[in-house]
CSV table of C-alpha atoms in Angstrom, one decimal:
chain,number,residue,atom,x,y,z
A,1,UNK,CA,0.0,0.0,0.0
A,2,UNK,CA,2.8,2.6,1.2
A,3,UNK,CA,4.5,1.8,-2.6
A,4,UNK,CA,1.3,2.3,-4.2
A,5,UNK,CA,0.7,5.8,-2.3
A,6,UNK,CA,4.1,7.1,-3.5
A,7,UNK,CA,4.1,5.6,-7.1
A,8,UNK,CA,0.5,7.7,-7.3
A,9,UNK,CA,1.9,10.8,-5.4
A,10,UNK,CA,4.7,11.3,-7.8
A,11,UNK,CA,2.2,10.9,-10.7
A,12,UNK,CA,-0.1,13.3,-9.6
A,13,UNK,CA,2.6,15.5,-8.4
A,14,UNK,CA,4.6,16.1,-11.7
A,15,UNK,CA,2.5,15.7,-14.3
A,16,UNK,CA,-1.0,17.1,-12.0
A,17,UNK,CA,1.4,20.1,-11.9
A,18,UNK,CA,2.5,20.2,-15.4
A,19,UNK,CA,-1.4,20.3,-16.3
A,20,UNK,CA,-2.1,22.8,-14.4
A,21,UNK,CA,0.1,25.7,-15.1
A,22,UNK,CA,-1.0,25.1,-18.7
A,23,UNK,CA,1.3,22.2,-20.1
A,24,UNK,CA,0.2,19.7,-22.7
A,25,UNK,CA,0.1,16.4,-22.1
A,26,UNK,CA,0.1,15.2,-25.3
A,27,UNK,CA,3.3,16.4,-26.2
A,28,UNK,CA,4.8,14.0,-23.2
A,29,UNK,CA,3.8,11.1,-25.1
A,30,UNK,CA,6.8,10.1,-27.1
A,31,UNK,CA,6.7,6.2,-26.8
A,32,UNK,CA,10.2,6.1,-29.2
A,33,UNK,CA,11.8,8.3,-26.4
A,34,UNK,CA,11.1,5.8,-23.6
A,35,UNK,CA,11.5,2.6,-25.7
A,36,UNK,CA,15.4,3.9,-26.5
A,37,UNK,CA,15.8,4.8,-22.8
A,38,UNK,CA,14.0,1.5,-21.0
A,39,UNK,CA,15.5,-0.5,-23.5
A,40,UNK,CA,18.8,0.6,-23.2
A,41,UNK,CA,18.2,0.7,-19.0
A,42,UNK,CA,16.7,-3.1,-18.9
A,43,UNK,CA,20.4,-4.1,-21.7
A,44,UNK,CA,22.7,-2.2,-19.4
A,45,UNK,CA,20.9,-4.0,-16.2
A,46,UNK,CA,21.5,-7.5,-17.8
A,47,UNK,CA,25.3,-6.5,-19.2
A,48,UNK,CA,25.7,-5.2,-15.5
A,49,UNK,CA,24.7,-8.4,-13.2
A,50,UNK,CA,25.0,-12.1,-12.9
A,51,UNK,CA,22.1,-14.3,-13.3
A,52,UNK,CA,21.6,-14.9,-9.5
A,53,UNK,CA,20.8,-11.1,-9.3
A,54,UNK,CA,18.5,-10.9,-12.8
A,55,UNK,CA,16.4,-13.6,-11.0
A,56,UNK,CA,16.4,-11.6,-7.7
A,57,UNK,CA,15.3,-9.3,-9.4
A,58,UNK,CA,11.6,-10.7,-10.3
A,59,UNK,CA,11.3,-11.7,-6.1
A,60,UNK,CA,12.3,-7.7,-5.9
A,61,UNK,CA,8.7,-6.4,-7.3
A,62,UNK,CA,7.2,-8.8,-5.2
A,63,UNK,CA,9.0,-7.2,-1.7
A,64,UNK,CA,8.6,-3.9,-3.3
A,65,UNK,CA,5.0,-4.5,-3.4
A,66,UNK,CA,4.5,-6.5,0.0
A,67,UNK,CA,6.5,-4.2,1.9
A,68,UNK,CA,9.0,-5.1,5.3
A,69,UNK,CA,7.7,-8.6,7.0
A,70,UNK,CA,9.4,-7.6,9.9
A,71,UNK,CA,7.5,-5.6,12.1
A,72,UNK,CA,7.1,-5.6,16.2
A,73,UNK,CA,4.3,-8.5,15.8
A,74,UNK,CA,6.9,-10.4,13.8
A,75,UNK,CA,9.9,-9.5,16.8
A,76,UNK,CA,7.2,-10.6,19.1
A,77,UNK,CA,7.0,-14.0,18.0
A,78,UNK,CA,10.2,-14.4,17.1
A,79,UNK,CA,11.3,-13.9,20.8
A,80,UNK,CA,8.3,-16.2,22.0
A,81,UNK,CA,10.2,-18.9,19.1
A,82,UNK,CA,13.7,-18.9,20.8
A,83,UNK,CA,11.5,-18.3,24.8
A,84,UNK,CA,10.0,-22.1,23.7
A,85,UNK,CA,13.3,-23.6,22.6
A,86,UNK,CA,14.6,-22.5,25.1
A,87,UNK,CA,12.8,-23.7,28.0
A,88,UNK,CA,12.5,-26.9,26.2
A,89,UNK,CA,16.2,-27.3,26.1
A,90,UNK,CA,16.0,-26.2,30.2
A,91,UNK,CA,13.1,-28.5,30.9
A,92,UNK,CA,14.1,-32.3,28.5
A,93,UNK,CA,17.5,-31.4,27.9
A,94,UNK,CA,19.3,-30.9,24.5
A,95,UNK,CA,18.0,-33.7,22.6
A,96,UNK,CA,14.8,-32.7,22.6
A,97,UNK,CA,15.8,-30.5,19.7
A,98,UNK,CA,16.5,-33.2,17.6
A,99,UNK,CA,12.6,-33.8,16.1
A,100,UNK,CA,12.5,-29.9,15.3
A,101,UNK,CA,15.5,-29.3,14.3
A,102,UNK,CA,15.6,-32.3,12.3
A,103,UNK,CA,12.2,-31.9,10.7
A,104,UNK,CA,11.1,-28.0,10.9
A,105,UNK,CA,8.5,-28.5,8.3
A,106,UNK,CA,6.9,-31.2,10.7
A,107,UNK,CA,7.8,-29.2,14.1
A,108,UNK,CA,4.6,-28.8,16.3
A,109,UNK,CA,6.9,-26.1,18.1
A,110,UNK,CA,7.9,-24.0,14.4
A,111,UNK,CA,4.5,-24.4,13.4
A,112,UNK,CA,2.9,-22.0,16.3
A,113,UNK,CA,5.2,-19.3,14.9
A,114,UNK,CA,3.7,-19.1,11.2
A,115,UNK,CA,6.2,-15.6,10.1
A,116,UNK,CA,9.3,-17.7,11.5
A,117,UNK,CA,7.9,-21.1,9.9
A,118,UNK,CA,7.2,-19.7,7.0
A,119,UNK,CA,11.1,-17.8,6.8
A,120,UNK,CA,12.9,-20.4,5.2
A,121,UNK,CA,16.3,-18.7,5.8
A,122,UNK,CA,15.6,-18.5,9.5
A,123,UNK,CA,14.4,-21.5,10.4
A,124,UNK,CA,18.0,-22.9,8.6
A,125,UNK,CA,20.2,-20.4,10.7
A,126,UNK,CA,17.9,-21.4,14.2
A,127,UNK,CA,18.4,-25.2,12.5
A,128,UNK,CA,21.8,-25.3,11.6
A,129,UNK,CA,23.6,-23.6,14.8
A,130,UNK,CA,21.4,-26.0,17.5
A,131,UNK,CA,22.4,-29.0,15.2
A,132,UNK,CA,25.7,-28.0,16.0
A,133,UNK,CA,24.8,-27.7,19.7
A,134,UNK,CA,23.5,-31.1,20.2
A,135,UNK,CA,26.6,-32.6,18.3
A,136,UNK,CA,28.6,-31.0,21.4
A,137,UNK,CA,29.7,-27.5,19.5
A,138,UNK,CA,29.5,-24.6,22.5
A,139,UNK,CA,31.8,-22.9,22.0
A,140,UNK,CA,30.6,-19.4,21.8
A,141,UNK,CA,33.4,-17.4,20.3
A,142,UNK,CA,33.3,-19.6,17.6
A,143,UNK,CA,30.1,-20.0,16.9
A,144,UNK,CA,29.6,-16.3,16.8
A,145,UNK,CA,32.2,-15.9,14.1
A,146,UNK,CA,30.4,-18.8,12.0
A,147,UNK,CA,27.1,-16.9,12.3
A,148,UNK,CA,28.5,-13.3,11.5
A,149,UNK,CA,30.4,-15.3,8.5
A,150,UNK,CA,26.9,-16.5,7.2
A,151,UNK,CA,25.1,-13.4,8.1
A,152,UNK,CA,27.6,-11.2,6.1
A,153,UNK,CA,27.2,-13.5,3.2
A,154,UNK,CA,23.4,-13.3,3.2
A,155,UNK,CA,23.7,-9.1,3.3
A,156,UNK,CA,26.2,-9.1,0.4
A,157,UNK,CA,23.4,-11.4,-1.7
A,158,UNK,CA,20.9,-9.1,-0.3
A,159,UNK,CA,23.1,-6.1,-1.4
A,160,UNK,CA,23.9,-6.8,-4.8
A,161,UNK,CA,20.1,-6.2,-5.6
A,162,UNK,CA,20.4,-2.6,-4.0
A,163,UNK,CA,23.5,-1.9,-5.7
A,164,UNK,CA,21.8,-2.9,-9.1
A,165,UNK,CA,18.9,-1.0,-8.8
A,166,UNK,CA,20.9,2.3,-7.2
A,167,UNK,CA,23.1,1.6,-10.8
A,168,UNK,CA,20.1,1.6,-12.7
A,169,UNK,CA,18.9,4.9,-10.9
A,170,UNK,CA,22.2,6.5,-11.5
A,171,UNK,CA,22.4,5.7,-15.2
A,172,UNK,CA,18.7,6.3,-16.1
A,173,UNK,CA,19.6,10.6,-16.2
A,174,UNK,CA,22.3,9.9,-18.9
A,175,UNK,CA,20.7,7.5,-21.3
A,176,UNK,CA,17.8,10.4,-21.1
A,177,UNK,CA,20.3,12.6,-22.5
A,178,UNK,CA,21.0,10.1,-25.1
A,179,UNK,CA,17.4,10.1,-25.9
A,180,UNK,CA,17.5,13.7,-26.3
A,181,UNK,CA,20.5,13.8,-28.2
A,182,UNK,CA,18.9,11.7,-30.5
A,183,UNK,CA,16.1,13.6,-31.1
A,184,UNK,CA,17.9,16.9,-31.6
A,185,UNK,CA,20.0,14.8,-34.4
A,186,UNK,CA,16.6,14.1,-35.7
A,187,UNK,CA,15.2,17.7,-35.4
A,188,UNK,CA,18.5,18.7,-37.6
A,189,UNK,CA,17.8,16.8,-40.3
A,190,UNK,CA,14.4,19.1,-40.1
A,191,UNK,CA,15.8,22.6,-39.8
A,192,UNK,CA,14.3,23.9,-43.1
A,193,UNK,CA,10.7,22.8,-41.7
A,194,UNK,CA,8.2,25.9,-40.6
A,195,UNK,CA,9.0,27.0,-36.4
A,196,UNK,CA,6.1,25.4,-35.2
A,197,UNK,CA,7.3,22.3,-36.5
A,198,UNK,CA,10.5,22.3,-34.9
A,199,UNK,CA,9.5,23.3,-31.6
A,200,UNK,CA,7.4,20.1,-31.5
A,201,UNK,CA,10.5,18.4,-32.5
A,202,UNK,CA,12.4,19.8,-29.7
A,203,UNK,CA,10.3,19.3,-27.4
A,204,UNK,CA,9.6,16.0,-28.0
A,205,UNK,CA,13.8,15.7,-27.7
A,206,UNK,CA,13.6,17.2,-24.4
A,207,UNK,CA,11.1,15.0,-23.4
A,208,UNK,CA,13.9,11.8,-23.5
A,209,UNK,CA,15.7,14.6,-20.6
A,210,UNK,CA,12.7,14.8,-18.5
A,211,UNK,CA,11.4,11.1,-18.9
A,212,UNK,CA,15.7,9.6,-18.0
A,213,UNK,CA,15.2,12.0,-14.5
A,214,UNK,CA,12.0,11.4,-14.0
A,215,UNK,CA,12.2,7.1,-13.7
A,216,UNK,CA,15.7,7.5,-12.1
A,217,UNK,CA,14.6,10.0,-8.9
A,218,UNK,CA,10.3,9.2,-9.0
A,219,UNK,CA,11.5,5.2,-9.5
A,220,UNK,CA,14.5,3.2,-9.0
A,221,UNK,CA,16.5,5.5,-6.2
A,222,UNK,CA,13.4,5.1,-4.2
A,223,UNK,CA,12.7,1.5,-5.1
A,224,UNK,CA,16.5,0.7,-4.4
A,225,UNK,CA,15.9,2.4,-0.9
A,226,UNK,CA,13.1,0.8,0.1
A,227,UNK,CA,14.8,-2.5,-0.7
A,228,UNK,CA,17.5,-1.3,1.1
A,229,UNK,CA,15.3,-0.2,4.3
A,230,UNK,CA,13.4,-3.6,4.1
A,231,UNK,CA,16.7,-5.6,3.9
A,232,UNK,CA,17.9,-3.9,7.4
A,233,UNK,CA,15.2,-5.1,8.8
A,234,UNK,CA,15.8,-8.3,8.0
A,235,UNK,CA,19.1,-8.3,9.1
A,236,UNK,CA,18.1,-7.1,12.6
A,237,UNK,CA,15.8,-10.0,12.5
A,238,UNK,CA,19.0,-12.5,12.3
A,239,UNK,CA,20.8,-10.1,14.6
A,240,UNK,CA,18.0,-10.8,17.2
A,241,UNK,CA,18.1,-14.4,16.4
A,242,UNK,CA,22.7,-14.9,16.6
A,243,UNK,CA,22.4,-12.8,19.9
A,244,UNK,CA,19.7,-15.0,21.5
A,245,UNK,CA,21.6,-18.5,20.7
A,246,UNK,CA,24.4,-16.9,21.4
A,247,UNK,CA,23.2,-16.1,25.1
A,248,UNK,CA,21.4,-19.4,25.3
A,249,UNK,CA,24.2,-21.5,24.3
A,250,UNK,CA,26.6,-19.3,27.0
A,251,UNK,CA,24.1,-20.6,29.6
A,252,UNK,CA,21.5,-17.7,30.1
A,253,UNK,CA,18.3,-19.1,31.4
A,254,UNK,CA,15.6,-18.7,29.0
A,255,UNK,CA,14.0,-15.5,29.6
A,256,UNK,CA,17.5,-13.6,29.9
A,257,UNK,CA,18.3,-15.4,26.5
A,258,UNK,CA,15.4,-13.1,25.0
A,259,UNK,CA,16.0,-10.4,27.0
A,260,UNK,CA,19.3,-10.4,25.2
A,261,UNK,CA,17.9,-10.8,21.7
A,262,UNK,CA,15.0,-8.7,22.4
A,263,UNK,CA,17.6,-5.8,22.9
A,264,UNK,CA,19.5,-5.9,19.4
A,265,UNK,CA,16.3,-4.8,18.3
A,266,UNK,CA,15.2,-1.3,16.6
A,267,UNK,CA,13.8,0.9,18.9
A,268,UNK,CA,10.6,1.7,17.1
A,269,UNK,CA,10.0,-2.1,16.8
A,270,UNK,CA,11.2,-3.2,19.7
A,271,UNK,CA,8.5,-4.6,22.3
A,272,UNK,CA,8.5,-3.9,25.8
A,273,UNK,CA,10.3,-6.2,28.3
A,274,UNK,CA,6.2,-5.9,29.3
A,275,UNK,CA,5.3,-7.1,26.0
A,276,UNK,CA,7.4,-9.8,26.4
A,277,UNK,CA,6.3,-11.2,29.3
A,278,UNK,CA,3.0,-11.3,28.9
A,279,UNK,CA,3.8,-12.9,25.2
A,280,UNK,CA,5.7,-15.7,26.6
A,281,UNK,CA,3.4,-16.4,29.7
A,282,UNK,CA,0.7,-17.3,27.3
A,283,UNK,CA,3.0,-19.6,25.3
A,284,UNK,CA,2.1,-23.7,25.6
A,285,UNK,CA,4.9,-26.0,26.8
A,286,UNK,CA,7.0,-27.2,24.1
A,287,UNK,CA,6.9,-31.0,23.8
């Protein structure tokens, strides 16, 4: 919705106020204009990056569109996740991780978390790292640098989609120019034609200007910042979820283990010791 608001602000914005202090928006409408600058934008795009980050780059529209996941519901029962591993591990011992951690997709514990079930990437890291434990890895140090090793890796995948559409963004103004260069070559080969005649041609050159500046500062610099905002969230979600294995495999008891992960948390999304509580009281016993 928030992407939709913007995308119809900026519409209404430049050309609303084009139209009303007397422009015609007819003469915007030179489909050869943006076919030369698109097309050469979309070439460049595929010249510029691997096919990893061309198919990333279909899942983009779709996060553009959906917006950050990660909000204080999701933090909420993301804490209440690692509060019921936790006291599992406290109450049957270690291997009593093995059926989830073996089996997420059949875990009766995962499965009362649907945001985290459904995070394919998380449920690996949370997976992975208590595999580890149960085959007798604690030391913490280590561990730690394993998980910022992996975390690193997952924000330089997430970052090479930013860094694509921020090129994309940057580039858009001068292949505008191009456009418009072309259509002054054009208007040229017209010079001998009435005024009226080549000020449509002009304009119409100008128009490949307007439309390269337009898509790079309406469009793709805000698109590649969302993405950008949406993939910090993220990785404070996996900051909140190293932190609070990190403090449960030390030997915090459960509720200081969240406590821990609950603090490497955002401050506009981050609930309430409060909060919490009262979240994790509720919760069933893990079996």
């Amino acid at each position: 919705m928030r992407l939709i608001i913007g995308i119809v602000l900026v519409f209404l914005s430049v050309f609303g106020g084009y139209a009303a202090m007397g422009g015609h928006l007819e003469v915007l409408w030179q489909p050869f204009e943006f076919v030369i600058i698109l097309g050469a934008a979309i070439g460049a795009y595929v010249i510029a990056n691997s096919g990893a980050v061309l198919k990333q780059t279909i899942a983009m529209f779709g996060t553009l569109f959906k917006g950050s996941r990660y909000n204080k519901a999701a933090y909420v029962e993301l804490l209440g996740m690692q509060f019921s591993l936790y006291k599992l591990v406290q109450s049957k011992g270690i291997l009593a991780l093995e059926q989830h951690i073996e089996n997420p997709s059949e875990s009766t514990l995962f499965a009362r978390f649907p945001t985290f079930a459904n995070n394919h990437h998380a449920v690996e890291f949370v997976c992975d790292y208590l595999r580890m434990v149960t085959l007798g890895s604690n030391n913490v140090h280590e561990m730690e640098a394993l998980m910022d090793e992996e975390l690193e890796t997952h924000h330089q995948e997430n970052e090479r989609i930013v860094s694509a559409m921020q090129a994309l963004a940057d580039g858009t103004p001068a292949l505008g120019i191009v456009a418009a260069v072309l259509g002054v070559i054009k208007t040229m080969g017209a010079i001998s034609e009435p005024p009226e005649v080549l000020g449509h041609l002009i304009g119409g050159a100008l128009v490949g200007t307007f439309f390269g500046v337009f898509v790079a500062y309406g469009f793709f610099g805000p698109f590649a910042q969302s993405l950008r905002s949406t993939y910090e969230a993220e990785a404070k979600y996996f900051l909140s979820l190293k932190v609070g294995l990190l403090a449960h495999i030390s030997g915090q008891v459960p509720v200081m283990a969240i406590e821990f992960a609950r603090k490497a948390l955002l401050s506009e999304d981050r609930p309430s010791f409060a909060e919490i509580d009262e979240a994790t009281a509720n919760l069933p016993a893990a079996t």
